[in-house]
Amino acid sequence: MWKEFFYYTKSERRVLLLLLLIACVLLVLLVLRRWKLPVSPVPLSDSAQIDSFLLTLEERDSIRMKRYEKSLPLPVVLKTFDPNTADSLSLRQLGLPSYVVRNILRYRAKGGVFRNADSFSKIYGLTSEQFAELKPYIVIADVYKPSMYDTSAVRIKEDTMPQVMKYPVGTVIDLNKADTASLKCVPGIGSGIARMIVAYRERLGGFYSVSQLQEIAYVDTSMNKWFRVDGEVLRKLSVNESSLEKLRNHPYMNFYKAKVIVEYRRKRGKIKSLSQLSMFEEFTEKDLERLAPYFLFE
């Protein structure tokens, strides 16, 4: 009976053997795939890239955390301060918005001076409420008070020093030869402005026009009538020989203009005329017009 149960025809045995063979092959492939397939090692370059990527993620997280910390409002601490010398952090701690602090620093960078507490209220962006809150804490150092920059007269105590005599109307002096003593004799100019004029003249290399006085703080056009410029007595600035530092120190130059000149000299050789400088975007037409009397091309 059992022999009949396991009896297969010749064709049935062929199919059965084929199925068993296929099953064995699939089993062997499955075992090889799971246990005997070698794992390819990660190339060193890929590993380095992964480490670099992870490091980048850490740096980004660190930057985000720093930005978050900076965005947190600073605790307001009301204390005495001098708006002429207080740094940005001190101003922010007083409760001033960042854009107001930037306006204060820009005003000072351009030569602006706060002579008294009320002059601080003119800063753009500062509200009347903020000024009223800060006014009791404003302290102006003596060096910045109006008496040091009086443009209407020289305030000197009569019991300590004699009164400076002013020039009569119609007097005209040479702007490039006048010393501080001569300048103080001009109505409207005190010792502070006289020193600024001499210092600016030294940085320029001399004045070629009286109108250049308006580039100095507190000097308005009403003072021009007292001065003249005699002849060409300018100290020239050598374009092809001067160092980067010397070029950038001229009032009409800056780091970027000086850098362009130095790089051009290094790569192309000497600069022969202003027309070559006009090709650079750092120099505007106005810049070249103002610099022309001072530049020397050997």
mmCIF file of C-alpha atoms in Angstrom:
data_model
loop_
_atom_site.group_PDB
_atom_site.id
_atom_site.type_symbol
_atom_site.label_atom_id
_atom_site.label_comp_id
_atom_site.label_asym_id
_atom_site.label_seq_id
_atom_site.Cartn_x
_atom_site.Cartn_y
_atom_site.Cartn_z
ATOM 1 C CA MET A 1 0.000 0.000 0.000
ATOM 2 C CA TRP A 2 2.743 2.431 1.015
ATOM 3 C CA LYS A 3 4.613 1.639 -2.155
ATOM 4 C CA GLU A 4 1.609 2.789 -4.151
ATOM 5 C CA PHE A 5 1.506 6.058 -2.109
ATOM 6 C CA PHE A 6 5.118 6.960 -2.952
ATOM 7 C CA TYR A 7 4.989 5.716 -6.485
ATOM 8 C CA TYR A 8 5.629 8.355 -9.155
ATOM 9 C CA THR A 9 5.787 8.108 -12.854
ATOM 10 C CA LYS A 10 9.005 8.891 -14.678
ATOM 11 C CA SER A 11 7.844 12.375 -15.717
ATOM 12 C CA GLU A 12 6.633 13.142 -12.166
ATOM 13 C CA ARG A 13 10.017 12.152 -10.746
ATOM 14 C CA ARG A 14 11.753 14.528 -13.175
ATOM 15 C CA VAL A 15 9.574 17.461 -12.108
ATOM 16 C CA LEU A 16 10.094 16.623 -8.429
ATOM 17 C CA LEU A 17 13.856 16.480 -8.834
ATOM 18 C CA LEU A 18 13.840 19.793 -10.672
ATOM 19 C CA LEU A 19 11.872 21.439 -7.881
ATOM 20 C CA LEU A 20 14.236 20.013 -5.243
ATOM 21 C CA LEU A 21 17.222 21.255 -7.230
ATOM 22 C CA ILE A 22 15.778 24.765 -7.483
ATOM 23 C CA ALA A 23 14.986 24.773 -3.760
ATOM 24 C CA CYS A 24 18.556 23.753 -2.907
ATOM 25 C CA VAL A 25 20.026 26.425 -5.138
ATOM 26 C CA LEU A 26 17.826 29.101 -3.534
ATOM 27 C CA LEU A 27 18.746 27.893 -0.055
ATOM 28 C CA VAL A 28 22.471 28.004 -0.842
ATOM 29 C CA LEU A 29 22.165 31.524 -2.295
ATOM 30 C CA LEU A 30 20.257 32.706 0.766
ATOM 31 C CA VAL A 31 22.895 31.311 3.146
ATOM 32 C CA LEU A 32 25.734 32.811 1.135
ATOM 33 C CA ARG A 33 24.042 36.213 1.054
ATOM 34 C CA ARG A 34 23.458 36.313 4.792
ATOM 35 C CA TRP A 35 26.625 34.778 6.156
ATOM 36 C CA LYS A 36 29.333 34.538 3.531
ATOM 37 C CA LEU A 37 28.924 37.841 1.573
ATOM 38 C CA PRO A 38 32.001 40.008 2.416
ATOM 39 C CA VAL A 39 31.339 43.480 3.727
ATOM 40 C CA SER A 40 33.153 46.113 1.712
ATOM 41 C CA PRO A 41 35.205 48.376 3.993
ATOM 42 C CA VAL A 42 34.468 52.109 3.860
ATOM 43 C CA PRO A 43 37.242 53.817 1.904
ATOM 44 C CA LEU A 44 39.431 56.135 3.921
ATOM 45 C CA SER A 45 38.366 59.108 1.828
ATOM 46 C CA ASP A 46 34.674 58.352 2.470
ATOM 47 C CA SER A 47 35.380 58.004 6.167
ATOM 48 C CA ALA A 48 37.110 61.360 6.190
ATOM 49 C CA GLN A 49 34.157 62.906 4.391
ATOM 50 C CA ILE A 50 31.780 61.455 6.970
ATOM 51 C CA ASP A 51 33.914 62.848 9.815
ATOM 52 C CA SER A 52 34.035 66.217 8.068
ATOM 53 C CA PHE A 53 30.262 66.179 7.601
ATOM 54 C CA LEU A 54 29.699 65.384 11.281
ATOM 55 C CA LEU A 55 32.106 68.151 12.266
ATOM 56 C CA THR A 56 30.240 70.572 10.014
ATOM 57 C CA LEU A 57 26.992 69.660 11.739
ATOM 58 C CA GLU A 58 28.590 70.337 15.130
ATOM 59 C CA GLU A 59 29.907 73.710 13.924
ATOM 60 C CA ARG A 60 26.482 74.651 12.568
ATOM 61 C CA ASP A 61 24.884 73.753 15.878
ATOM 62 C CA SER A 62 27.500 75.850 17.665
ATOM 63 C CA ILE A 63 26.876 78.827 15.342
ATOM 64 C CA ARG A 64 23.117 78.514 15.825
ATOM 65 C CA MET A 65 23.584 78.448 19.576
ATOM 66 C CA LYS A 66 25.783 81.566 19.477
ATOM 67 C CA ARG A 67 23.249 83.379 17.295
ATOM 68 C CA TYR A 68 20.498 82.363 19.667
ATOM 69 C CA GLU A 69 22.486 83.632 22.642
ATOM 70 C CA LYS A 70 23.148 86.939 20.825
ATOM 71 C CA SER A 71 19.457 87.304 20.018
ATOM 72 C CA LEU A 72 18.550 87.056 23.684
ATOM 73 C CA PRO A 73 17.769 90.496 25.105
ATOM 74 C CA LEU A 74 20.543 91.931 27.265
ATOM 75 C CA PRO A 75 19.583 92.805 30.826
ATOM 76 C CA VAL A 76 19.062 96.557 31.107
ATOM 77 C CA VAL A 77 21.494 98.193 33.526
ATOM 78 C CA LEU A 78 21.056 101.948 33.912
ATOM 79 C CA LYS A 79 24.319 103.553 34.986
ATOM 80 C CA THR A 80 26.310 106.704 34.224
ATOM 81 C CA PHE A 81 27.919 106.810 30.789
ATOM 82 C CA ASP A 82 29.637 109.232 28.422
ATOM 83 C CA PRO A 83 28.110 108.920 24.914
ATOM 84 C CA ASN A 84 31.447 110.088 23.481
ATOM 85 C CA THR A 85 33.387 107.076 24.783
ATOM 86 C CA ALA A 86 30.910 104.292 25.687
ATOM 87 C CA ASP A 87 31.395 101.128 23.633
ATOM 88 C CA SER A 88 28.645 99.230 21.837
ATOM 89 C CA LEU A 89 28.123 96.696 24.647
ATOM 90 C CA SER A 90 27.732 99.418 27.264
ATOM 91 C CA LEU A 91 25.208 101.227 25.067
ATOM 92 C CA ARG A 92 23.232 98.034 24.439
ATOM 93 C CA GLN A 93 23.123 97.325 28.190
ATOM 94 C CA LEU A 94 21.432 100.684 28.643
ATOM 95 C CA GLY A 95 18.482 99.292 26.698
ATOM 96 C CA LEU A 96 19.243 100.997 23.387
ATOM 97 C CA PRO A 97 18.307 99.077 20.209
ATOM 98 C CA SER A 98 21.176 97.858 18.044
ATOM 99 C CA TYR A 99 20.338 100.256 15.182
ATOM 100 C CA VAL A 100 20.488 103.239 17.535
ATOM 101 C CA VAL A 101 23.870 102.050 18.830
ATOM 102 C CA ARG A 102 25.127 101.821 15.223
ATOM 103 C CA ASN A 103 23.956 105.395 14.576
ATOM 104 C CA ILE A 104 25.840 106.613 17.650
ATOM 105 C CA LEU A 105 29.070 104.874 16.606
ATOM 106 C CA ARG A 106 28.780 106.181 13.017
ATOM 107 C CA TYR A 107 28.219 109.717 14.294
ATOM 108 C CA ARG A 108 31.355 109.486 16.431
ATOM 109 C CA ALA A 109 33.377 107.892 13.606
ATOM 110 C CA LYS A 110 32.648 110.913 11.399
ATOM 111 C CA GLY A 111 34.011 113.286 14.038
ATOM 112 C CA GLY A 112 30.754 113.991 15.845
ATOM 113 C CA VAL A 113 30.947 115.017 19.498
ATOM 114 C CA PHE A 114 28.221 115.172 22.148
ATOM 115 C CA ARG A 115 28.831 118.476 23.903
ATOM 116 C CA ASN A 116 26.008 118.123 26.411
ATOM 117 C CA ALA A 117 23.218 115.743 27.375
ATOM 118 C CA ASP A 118 20.661 117.412 25.102
ATOM 119 C CA SER A 119 22.819 116.885 21.999
ATOM 120 C CA PHE A 120 22.495 113.129 22.580
ATOM 121 C CA SER A 121 18.748 113.373 21.950
ATOM 122 C CA LYS A 122 19.391 114.241 18.276
ATOM 123 C CA ILE A 123 20.640 110.747 17.423
ATOM 124 C CA TYR A 124 18.443 109.287 14.699
ATOM 125 C CA GLY A 125 16.161 106.555 16.009
ATOM 126 C CA LEU A 126 16.372 107.562 19.680
ATOM 127 C CA THR A 127 12.851 108.158 21.005
ATOM 128 C CA SER A 128 11.981 110.919 23.441
ATOM 129 C CA GLU A 129 11.008 108.301 26.025
ATOM 130 C CA GLN A 130 14.393 106.581 25.769
ATOM 131 C CA PHE A 131 16.239 109.888 26.034
ATOM 132 C CA ALA A 132 14.194 110.969 29.061
ATOM 133 C CA GLU A 133 15.072 107.708 30.785
ATOM 134 C CA LEU A 134 18.804 107.967 30.003
ATOM 135 C CA LYS A 135 19.333 111.724 30.472
ATOM 136 C CA PRO A 136 19.970 111.566 34.256
ATOM 137 C CA TYR A 137 22.791 109.076 33.600
ATOM 138 C CA ILE A 138 24.614 111.052 30.876
ATOM 139 C CA VAL A 139 27.967 112.473 31.990
ATOM 140 C CA ILE A 140 30.038 114.499 29.503
ATOM 141 C CA ALA A 141 33.796 114.627 30.147
ATOM 142 C CA ASP A 142 35.345 118.108 30.363
ATOM 143 C CA VAL A 143 37.328 117.552 27.179
ATOM 144 C CA TYR A 144 34.083 117.305 25.176
ATOM 145 C CA LYS A 145 32.244 120.227 26.771
ATOM 146 C CA PRO A 146 31.423 123.316 24.652
ATOM 147 C CA SER A 147 34.154 125.473 26.143
ATOM 148 C CA MET A 148 36.782 123.259 24.489
ATOM 149 C CA TYR A 149 35.243 123.685 21.012
ATOM 150 C CA ASP A 150 33.798 127.195 21.155
ATOM 151 C CA THR A 151 33.518 128.463 17.556
ATOM 152 C CA SER A 152 32.342 131.966 18.429
ATOM 153 C CA ALA A 153 35.208 133.154 20.633
ATOM 154 C CA VAL A 154 38.239 131.951 22.553
ATOM 155 C CA ARG A 155 37.152 131.560 26.173
ATOM 156 C CA ILE A 156 40.167 132.264 28.327
ATOM 157 C CA LYS A 157 40.059 133.418 31.886
ATOM 158 C CA GLU A 158 41.246 137.028 32.038
ATOM 159 C CA ASP A 159 42.989 136.503 35.381
ATOM 160 C CA THR A 160 45.221 133.703 34.038
ATOM 161 C CA MET A 161 45.961 134.514 30.359
ATOM 162 C CA PRO A 162 45.593 137.588 28.154
ATOM 163 C CA GLN A 163 42.704 137.765 25.658
ATOM 164 C CA VAL A 164 43.639 136.610 22.146
ATOM 165 C CA MET A 165 43.331 139.484 19.703
ATOM 166 C CA LYS A 166 41.303 138.719 16.584
ATOM 167 C CA TYR A 167 42.102 139.858 13.052
ATOM 168 C CA PRO A 168 40.153 142.855 11.750
ATOM 169 C CA VAL A 169 37.606 142.325 8.964
ATOM 170 C CA GLY A 170 39.285 142.061 5.580
ATOM 171 C CA THR A 171 42.363 140.189 6.779
ATOM 172 C CA VAL A 172 43.313 137.189 4.635
ATOM 173 C CA ILE A 173 46.061 134.720 5.603
ATOM 174 C CA ASP A 174 47.769 131.863 3.745
ATOM 175 C CA LEU A 175 46.057 128.633 4.743
ATOM 176 C CA ASN A 176 49.155 126.494 4.139
ATOM 177 C CA LYS A 177 51.547 128.678 6.155
ATOM 178 C CA ALA A 178 49.415 129.701 9.145
ATOM 179 C CA ASP A 179 50.344 128.098 12.466
ATOM 180 C CA THR A 180 47.962 127.520 15.369
ATOM 181 C CA ALA A 181 48.694 130.963 16.836
ATOM 182 C CA SER A 182 47.728 132.671 13.564
ATOM 183 C CA LEU A 183 44.657 130.505 13.128
ATOM 184 C CA LYS A 184 43.390 131.377 16.618
ATOM 185 C CA CYS A 185 43.375 135.028 15.616
ATOM 186 C CA VAL A 186 40.667 134.284 13.034
ATOM 187 C CA PRO A 187 37.189 135.052 14.447
ATOM 188 C CA GLY A 188 35.320 131.836 15.143
ATOM 189 C CA ILE A 189 38.442 129.675 15.519
ATOM 190 C CA GLY A 190 39.656 128.554 18.918
ATOM 191 C CA SER A 191 42.608 126.428 19.939
ATOM 192 C CA GLY A 192 40.709 123.183 19.309
ATOM 193 C CA ILE A 193 39.761 123.975 15.699
ATOM 194 C CA ALA A 194 43.204 125.485 15.037
ATOM 195 C CA ARG A 195 44.857 122.207 16.025
ATOM 196 C CA MET A 196 42.441 120.228 13.840
ATOM 197 C CA ILE A 197 43.202 122.420 10.804
ATOM 198 C CA VAL A 198 46.972 121.984 11.227
ATOM 199 C CA ALA A 199 46.634 118.235 11.782
ATOM 200 C CA TYR A 200 44.416 117.789 8.713
ATOM 201 C CA ARG A 201 46.774 119.912 6.605
ATOM 202 C CA GLU A 202 49.641 117.646 7.612
ATOM 203 C CA ARG A 203 47.706 114.496 6.656
ATOM 204 C CA LEU A 204 46.666 115.979 3.315
ATOM 205 C CA GLY A 205 50.065 117.293 2.379
ATOM 206 C CA GLY A 206 48.727 120.854 2.141
ATOM 207 C CA PHE A 207 45.532 122.522 0.928
ATOM 208 C CA TYR A 208 44.999 123.254 -2.772
ATOM 209 C CA SER A 209 41.619 124.936 -2.170
ATOM 210 C CA VAL A 210 40.111 126.897 0.714
ATOM 211 C CA SER A 211 36.918 124.844 0.304
ATOM 212 C CA GLN A 212 38.763 121.839 1.735
ATOM 213 C CA LEU A 213 38.284 123.420 5.158
ATOM 214 C CA GLN A 214 34.699 122.142 5.105
ATOM 215 C CA GLU A 215 36.079 118.618 5.388
ATOM 216 C CA ILE A 216 37.003 119.468 8.989
ATOM 217 C CA ALA A 217 34.419 119.263 11.750
ATOM 218 C CA TYR A 218 32.960 122.594 12.980
ATOM 219 C CA VAL A 219 34.458 124.640 10.137
ATOM 220 C CA ASP A 220 31.707 126.228 8.029
ATOM 221 C CA THR A 221 31.882 128.277 4.843
ATOM 222 C CA SER A 222 31.731 131.591 6.734
ATOM 223 C CA MET A 223 35.389 131.091 7.706
ATOM 224 C CA ASN A 224 36.651 130.732 4.120
ATOM 225 C CA LYS A 225 36.844 134.499 3.588
ATOM 226 C CA TRP A 226 39.779 134.705 6.010
ATOM 227 C CA PHE A 227 42.023 132.391 3.969
ATOM 228 C CA ARG A 228 43.770 132.054 0.634
ATOM 229 C CA VAL A 229 46.016 129.404 -0.952
ATOM 230 C CA ASP A 230 49.204 130.799 -2.489
ATOM 231 C CA GLY A 231 50.769 128.725 -5.249
ATOM 232 C CA GLU A 232 51.441 124.998 -5.342
ATOM 233 C CA VAL A 233 53.076 123.938 -2.079
ATOM 234 C CA LEU A 234 51.592 120.463 -1.804
ATOM 235 C CA ARG A 235 53.503 117.459 -0.531
ATOM 236 C CA LYS A 236 53.073 114.813 -3.208
ATOM 237 C CA LEU A 237 52.238 111.165 -2.562
ATOM 238 C CA SER A 238 54.294 108.748 -4.670
ATOM 239 C CA VAL A 239 51.862 106.259 -6.205
ATOM 240 C CA ASN A 240 54.564 103.785 -7.227
ATOM 241 C CA GLU A 241 56.847 104.028 -4.200
ATOM 242 C CA SER A 242 54.591 104.557 -1.171
ATOM 243 C CA SER A 243 53.740 101.618 1.063
ATOM 244 C CA LEU A 244 50.231 100.332 1.661
ATOM 245 C CA GLU A 245 50.147 101.990 5.080
ATOM 246 C CA LYS A 246 51.266 105.364 3.766
ATOM 247 C CA LEU A 247 48.741 105.297 0.917
ATOM 248 C CA ARG A 248 45.810 104.399 3.138
ATOM 249 C CA ASN A 249 46.629 107.151 5.664
ATOM 250 C CA HIS A 250 45.838 109.918 3.189
ATOM 251 C CA PRO A 251 42.397 111.418 3.978
ATOM 252 C CA TYR A 252 41.167 110.749 0.426
ATOM 253 C CA MET A 253 42.278 107.108 0.466
ATOM 254 C CA ASN A 254 41.298 103.981 2.368
ATOM 255 C CA PHE A 255 42.511 100.398 2.683
ATOM 256 C CA TYR A 256 40.715 99.158 -0.428
ATOM 257 C CA LYS A 257 42.007 101.937 -2.701
ATOM 258 C CA ALA A 258 45.543 101.459 -1.371
ATOM 259 C CA LYS A 259 45.287 97.675 -1.802
ATOM 260 C CA VAL A 260 44.272 98.052 -5.463
ATOM 261 C CA ILE A 261 47.316 100.228 -6.162
ATOM 262 C CA VAL A 262 49.756 97.897 -4.403
ATOM 263 C CA GLU A 263 48.344 94.796 -6.133
ATOM 264 C CA TYR A 264 48.458 96.454 -9.548
ATOM 265 C CA ARG A 265 52.093 97.445 -8.999
ATOM 266 C CA ARG A 266 52.965 93.891 -7.962
ATOM 267 C CA LYS A 267 51.311 92.243 -10.961
ATOM 268 C CA ARG A 268 51.625 94.816 -13.771
ATOM 269 C CA GLY A 269 54.359 97.240 -12.784
ATOM 270 C CA LYS A 270 54.264 101.002 -12.353
ATOM 271 C CA ILE A 271 51.113 103.081 -12.661
ATOM 272 C CA LYS A 272 51.638 105.915 -15.115
ATOM 273 C CA SER A 273 48.486 108.051 -14.835
ATOM 274 C CA LEU A 274 45.115 108.538 -13.182
ATOM 275 C CA SER A 275 43.417 107.008 -16.212
ATOM 276 C CA GLN A 276 44.710 103.591 -15.168
ATOM 277 C CA LEU A 277 43.150 104.009 -11.735
ATOM 278 C CA SER A 278 39.814 105.003 -13.264
ATOM 279 C CA MET A 279 39.425 101.391 -14.431
ATOM 280 C CA PHE A 280 39.000 100.222 -10.834
ATOM 281 C CA GLU A 281 35.590 100.447 -9.198
ATOM 282 C CA GLU A 282 37.209 101.509 -5.900
ATOM 283 C CA PHE A 283 37.993 104.921 -7.426
ATOM 284 C CA THR A 284 35.091 107.194 -8.316
ATOM 285 C CA GLU A 285 35.395 110.232 -10.541
ATOM 286 C CA LYS A 286 35.224 112.444 -7.455
ATOM 287 C CA ASP A 287 38.019 110.457 -5.769
ATOM 288 C CA LEU A 288 40.334 110.937 -8.754
ATOM 289 C CA GLU A 289 39.508 114.632 -8.981
ATOM 290 C CA ARG A 290 40.423 115.171 -5.328
ATOM 291 C CA LEU A 291 43.548 112.997 -5.495
ATOM 292 C CA ALA A 292 44.956 114.433 -8.730
ATOM 293 C CA PRO A 293 46.886 117.316 -7.060
ATOM 294 C CA TYR A 294 48.489 114.927 -4.535
ATOM 295 C CA PHE A 295 49.459 111.952 -6.687
ATOM 296 C CA LEU A 296 52.923 111.743 -8.147
ATOM 297 C CA PHE A 297 53.667 109.258 -10.963
ATOM 298 C CA GLU A 298 57.384 108.710 -11.521
#
